[in-house]
Amino acid sequence: MAEEILISQPTTEALSTLEQHFPGAAQPAEYEGIVIAPGHLGKVASFLRDQLGYDYLSLVTGVDYPEATAQFPARFETTYHLFRSKGGGPLVLHVHANRDDPVVPSVVGVWPGASVHERETWDLMGIRFEGHPDLRRILLWEGYEGHPLRKDWHEVYYEEEKKPFSSRHPEGRPVQAEERAPLGCNLRYPPDWSPDSWEPQAEMRVYAPMDEHVGDNGRSMPTDQVVINFGPQHPSTHGVLRMVARLDGETIQQLEPVLGYLHRCHEKIGERNTWLANMPFTDRLDYVCSMSNNFGYAVAVEKLMGVEVPERAEYIRVIMAELTRIMNHFVSIGFFTNDIGVYLTFMLYALEERELIIDLFEMASGSRMMCNYFRFGGVARDLPEGWLSVAKELVYERIPRRVEEFEKLCLENEVFRARTIGVSALPADVAVAYGCTGPLLRACGVPYDVRRAEPYSIYDEFDWDVAVGHNGDIYDRFKVRLEEMRQSLRILRQALERLPDGPIQSKKVQATAKVPAGEAYGRVEAPKGELGFYVVSDGTANPYRYRIRTPSFANLGVLGKISRGHLVADVVAILASIDITLGEVDR
Amino acid sequence: MYGIGILKTFGVTVGRFVTTFADDLKWFLKGGFGKRYSPEALPERQSPRGRGVFTVQYPNEKLIVPENYRSFPFQVIDPETGKTRCTACGICAKACPPQCIWIVRAMDPETGKAKREPAEFFIDVSICMSCGFCVEVCPFDAIKMDHDYEIATYGRDAGEFVWDLERLSKPLAHHAAIHPTQYAAEKAEQEQKAAQKKARQ
């Protein structure tokens, strides 16, 4: 009974429950959720996980309030979004820290998945997490001065606080960005830091244990361990990811992903932009599935704005999102076969189908990859003439056959099975604790899909099943992907059949429209997992805080754990089976 | 039996191999050598019905660009006045996400008042992200997205990438040619407005 109430009204009920068990620890937050006293956080976190079932931590982030707000003084605020892996809405926790020396207790002991998020918050916001086992910078390097997401931090080529800028050309002539920040003058080092005496920490962490293992492997022949670098320029890392691995023979003893080679501080750019201007920037996150990124951002901001989406627009959104899912899974499977040594044959088969789907996107939105198709309260433009017939031909005729073909290519092939079955099996409880989502989580047997767990848009109107695996190994991840393509086709058939007529946008939102003050966490099931947008508005035309929880980044947190004990060649397969896009990992 | 799966996989690739030649033969029977790579065959080859070799022989062949396609913006020149439709209102410059549009309003030298036309209009295409917001917000249909994608240059100075009004200007006929549906809708709307105005008088 108590649990049912908690699902309907998580915040108020949790607040009173916490008041009973931890008097004085909790109070209501300014916009949404509960403020927890820092001293109580550890106990409250264990209580929430063990007693109330909040076993899945989606996001940890920080917000900087250099000025006092209506309810609270100037502060840093860490925000935690908790969910149940059974489904339901979020429970939002806030913890305040003072601005001079921000310290917050770490929750890595309760939710190990918090590790990457806490490291990122330390990196970009400068909030120290006490008790974190490995609190280093994650996206930026050690020679970077300051924490960029603080409100008082300015970039070297700083122009103005917010867009639209008063003038980009104050000298009266067009100036290019390179002239404004010439090479060599566009970086600052921390005061007590010098590039000459620098020792990269990621390497040191992996190199250090080597000495302990010299000549001691328990076998008759004493051997040394070696450290190898994968990437950042390596065809199998799907971009500029680097992995530092310590090997014993060919077996991985330790593996550490090194991120940030594609970091462009998307969130700082986003906080300078106007609300609508962020839409084309979200395309550049996961550049394989820009429609899903648009979807997540639109859902989050629509929560704040309170605008309705017309029915036709909702259908178009679902159609685009499901086509994106099919496309992404084709690409994912195609590149996986490339990675395990089939080379280009199957990948080109997959890219052929992707080509046809992005042709559809191009017809509707005008761009193949950077679609920029969604608007607040609808979509940018209506489907052009002839679009539906091509889409139907694809969905009814071509793609089902291709899915079947890929099943034949992969699931029955003995070589494929030998490379995948039983490799890097991930137990369900570990996957949930590490905050894994998407096919990676569902392959472990956890039927968690945001479209079902917390339905958004009109997904509750369609008849479809959540694809689930059993063993959590690479083979099951691909089985789940193939099944998901089938389910997406099922949704698409219903949506294309029932697509109603009507307007496609409820009301035209101005480019510099103001958004009511508040905070919202909009999440969608992107093809790679849960994609969340955490937005805070102070009532102006620009986001106050704009944070993205990307599935690739969160899923990478478990890479080191599931690679241990496997061969070097398997690491490539494991990485491909997680399915990452570096545009989204590094943001 | 072990190995059946591998044979099935080979079956798929051999099937593809055969399809390639079958498709070539199909086009050969339709119109002889070279028919498959003729402009009439391209739409079919690139559609969901396409079989066989999927690639396009660029630059001998080019993909068909849909009407909504966006590369970079251009200014529409009205044939009646010979000038741009732009009134230098600056809405596009405000909406532009990377802030790449820069407009200088024209001044009337006699009265010293601002005129409703631009003296200078720059777009820095090196930072333009082709989002199309400028087109969406323009109330005068003065700026449109072009279809030209072969615009690589050899240099990287401001002169190459910061396009001025002259470089951006294209005649109305160009807009009508690449956006036929859109142009027809705009024209219908204009005529309707003119008819309403007439009725009121």
Short mmCIF file of N, CA and C in Angstrom, two decimals, chain A residues 362-367 373 380-385 508, chain B residues 65-74 76 85 131-147 171-191:
data_model
loop_
_atom_site.label_atom_id
_atom_site.label_comp_id
_atom_site.label_asym_id
_atom_site.label_seq_id
_atom_site.Cartn_x
_atom_site.Cartn_y
_atom_site.Cartn_z
N GLU A 362 15.85 13.20 -44.28
CA GLU A 362 16.22 14.35 -45.10
C GLU A 362 14.99 14.94 -45.79
N MET A 363 14.11 14.06 -46.24
CA MET A 363 12.90 14.55 -46.88
C MET A 363 12.06 15.37 -45.91
N ALA A 364 11.98 14.91 -44.66
CA ALA A 364 11.10 15.59 -43.70
C ALA A 364 11.77 16.80 -43.08
N SER A 365 13.04 16.67 -42.68
CA SER A 365 13.64 17.72 -41.88
C SER A 365 14.62 18.58 -42.67
N GLY A 366 15.17 18.05 -43.75
CA GLY A 366 16.11 18.84 -44.54
C GLY A 366 17.54 18.45 -44.32
N SER A 367 17.81 17.58 -43.35
CA SER A 367 19.19 17.19 -43.13
C SER A 367 19.25 15.71 -42.82
N TYR A 373 14.65 18.73 -35.97
CA TYR A 373 13.29 18.60 -36.48
C TYR A 373 12.25 18.92 -35.43
N ALA A 380 8.96 20.70 -36.58
CA ALA A 380 9.27 21.89 -37.38
C ALA A 380 8.36 22.02 -38.60
N ARG A 381 8.21 20.96 -39.36
CA ARG A 381 7.37 21.06 -40.55
C ARG A 381 6.67 19.74 -40.80
N ASP A 382 5.60 19.84 -41.58
CA ASP A 382 4.80 18.64 -41.82
C ASP A 382 5.54 17.70 -42.77
N LEU A 383 5.07 16.45 -42.77
CA LEU A 383 5.69 15.47 -43.67
C LEU A 383 5.40 15.86 -45.11
N PRO A 384 6.40 15.84 -45.97
CA PRO A 384 6.16 16.22 -47.36
C PRO A 384 5.36 15.16 -48.10
N GLU A 385 4.89 15.54 -49.27
CA GLU A 385 4.11 14.61 -50.08
C GLU A 385 4.98 13.41 -50.47
N LYS A 508 3.49 28.70 -32.07
CA LYS A 508 4.84 29.02 -32.52
C LYS A 508 5.62 29.59 -31.33
N VAL B 65 18.29 15.64 -54.45
CA VAL B 65 18.17 16.42 -53.23
C VAL B 65 16.70 16.74 -52.99
N PRO B 66 16.16 16.39 -51.82
CA PRO B 66 14.75 16.70 -51.58
C PRO B 66 14.52 18.21 -51.40
N GLU B 67 13.27 18.62 -51.53
CA GLU B 67 12.98 20.05 -51.50
C GLU B 67 13.37 20.69 -50.17
N ASN B 68 13.18 19.95 -49.08
CA ASN B 68 13.46 20.54 -47.77
C ASN B 68 14.94 20.63 -47.45
N TYR B 69 15.78 20.09 -48.28
CA TYR B 69 17.21 20.02 -47.97
C TYR B 69 17.77 21.40 -47.66
N ARG B 70 18.66 21.45 -46.65
CA ARG B 70 19.25 22.74 -46.30
C ARG B 70 20.76 22.64 -46.32
N SER B 71 21.40 23.51 -47.08
CA SER B 71 22.85 23.62 -46.94
C SER B 71 23.15 24.94 -46.24
N PHE B 72 23.25 26.05 -47.00
CA PHE B 72 23.48 27.34 -46.36
C PHE B 72 22.45 28.35 -46.85
N PRO B 73 22.23 29.42 -46.10
CA PRO B 73 21.18 30.37 -46.48
C PRO B 73 21.58 31.21 -47.69
N PHE B 74 20.59 31.72 -48.41
CA PHE B 74 20.83 32.74 -49.43
C PHE B 74 19.74 33.79 -49.33
N VAL B 76 16.98 36.23 -51.11
CA VAL B 76 16.14 36.20 -52.30
C VAL B 76 16.06 37.60 -52.89
N ARG B 85 14.72 41.12 -50.53
CA ARG B 85 13.48 41.34 -49.78
C ARG B 85 13.76 41.72 -48.33
N CYS B 131 21.04 25.13 -39.48
CA CYS B 131 19.86 24.67 -38.74
C CYS B 131 18.58 25.14 -39.39
N GLY B 132 18.62 26.26 -40.12
CA GLY B 132 17.42 26.73 -40.79
C GLY B 132 16.51 27.60 -39.93
N PHE B 133 16.96 28.01 -38.76
CA PHE B 133 16.12 28.87 -37.92
C PHE B 133 15.88 30.22 -38.59
N CYS B 134 16.89 30.75 -39.29
CA CYS B 134 16.74 32.06 -39.92
C CYS B 134 15.59 32.04 -40.92
N VAL B 135 15.46 30.93 -41.64
CA VAL B 135 14.39 30.81 -42.63
C VAL B 135 13.04 30.72 -41.92
N GLU B 136 13.02 29.97 -40.81
CA GLU B 136 11.76 29.78 -40.10
C GLU B 136 11.23 31.08 -39.52
N VAL B 137 12.13 31.95 -39.03
CA VAL B 137 11.65 33.14 -38.33
C VAL B 137 11.46 34.33 -39.26
N CYS B 138 12.01 34.29 -40.49
CA CYS B 138 11.94 35.48 -41.36
C CYS B 138 10.50 35.78 -41.76
N PRO B 139 9.97 36.97 -41.39
CA PRO B 139 8.59 37.28 -41.73
C PRO B 139 8.41 37.73 -43.18
N PHE B 140 9.50 37.97 -43.91
CA PHE B 140 9.39 38.53 -45.26
C PHE B 140 9.80 37.52 -46.34
N ASP B 141 10.00 36.28 -45.97
CA ASP B 141 10.47 35.26 -46.93
C ASP B 141 11.71 35.72 -47.67
N ALA B 142 12.59 36.41 -46.99
CA ALA B 142 13.75 37.01 -47.64
C ALA B 142 14.95 36.09 -47.63
N ILE B 143 14.99 35.13 -46.71
CA ILE B 143 16.16 34.25 -46.61
C ILE B 143 15.69 32.81 -46.74
N LYS B 144 16.40 32.06 -47.55
CA LYS B 144 16.02 30.67 -47.81
C LYS B 144 17.25 29.79 -47.76
N MET B 145 17.03 28.50 -47.58
CA MET B 145 18.16 27.58 -47.56
C MET B 145 18.46 27.09 -48.97
N ASP B 146 19.71 27.10 -49.32
CA ASP B 146 20.13 26.70 -50.65
C ASP B 146 20.28 25.18 -50.75
N HIS B 147 20.41 24.70 -51.98
CA HIS B 147 20.66 23.27 -52.19
C HIS B 147 22.10 22.98 -52.61
N PRO B 171 18.59 34.99 -57.37
CA PRO B 171 17.29 35.47 -57.85
C PRO B 171 16.12 34.65 -57.32
N LEU B 172 14.95 35.27 -57.36
CA LEU B 172 13.73 34.60 -56.91
C LEU B 172 13.49 33.33 -57.69
N ALA B 173 13.87 33.35 -58.98
CA ALA B 173 13.65 32.17 -59.83
C ALA B 173 14.38 30.95 -59.28
N HIS B 174 15.53 31.18 -58.66
CA HIS B 174 16.29 30.08 -58.07
C HIS B 174 15.49 29.45 -56.93
N HIS B 175 14.93 30.32 -56.09
CA HIS B 175 14.09 29.83 -54.98
C HIS B 175 12.91 29.05 -55.55
N ALA B 176 12.25 29.59 -56.57
CA ALA B 176 11.08 28.91 -57.16
C ALA B 176 11.48 27.57 -57.75
N ALA B 177 12.69 27.48 -58.28
CA ALA B 177 13.11 26.24 -58.93
C ALA B 177 13.43 25.15 -57.91
N ILE B 178 14.11 25.52 -56.82
CA ILE B 178 14.50 24.46 -55.88
C ILE B 178 13.43 24.18 -54.83
N HIS B 179 12.53 25.12 -54.57
CA HIS B 179 11.46 24.88 -53.60
C HIS B 179 10.09 25.06 -54.27
N PRO B 180 9.72 24.21 -55.21
CA PRO B 180 8.47 24.46 -55.94
C PRO B 180 7.22 24.48 -55.06
N THR B 181 7.10 23.52 -54.13
CA THR B 181 5.90 23.46 -53.28
C THR B 181 5.82 24.68 -52.38
N GLN B 182 6.96 24.98 -51.77
CA GLN B 182 7.01 26.11 -50.85
C GLN B 182 6.68 27.41 -51.58
N TYR B 183 7.25 27.56 -52.77
CA TYR B 183 7.05 28.78 -53.54
C TYR B 183 5.58 28.93 -53.92
N ALA B 184 4.96 27.82 -54.31
CA ALA B 184 3.54 27.87 -54.69
C ALA B 184 2.70 28.30 -53.49
N ALA B 185 3.03 27.76 -52.31
CA ALA B 185 2.27 28.12 -51.11
C ALA B 185 2.45 29.59 -50.78
N GLU B 186 3.70 30.09 -50.89
CA GLU B 186 3.95 31.50 -50.61
C GLU B 186 3.17 32.39 -51.57
N LYS B 187 3.16 32.00 -52.85
CA LYS B 187 2.50 32.81 -53.85
C LYS B 187 0.99 32.84 -53.60
N ALA B 188 0.44 31.67 -53.26
CA ALA B 188 -1.00 31.60 -52.99
C ALA B 188 -1.35 32.52 -51.83
N GLU B 189 -0.48 32.51 -50.80
CA GLU B 189 -0.74 33.34 -49.63
C GLU B 189 -0.69 34.82 -50.00
N GLN B 190 0.31 35.18 -50.82
CA GLN B 190 0.43 36.58 -51.24
C GLN B 190 -0.80 37.03 -52.03
N GLU B 191 -1.23 36.15 -52.94
CA GLU B 191 -2.38 36.51 -53.77
C GLU B 191 -3.63 36.66 -52.93
#
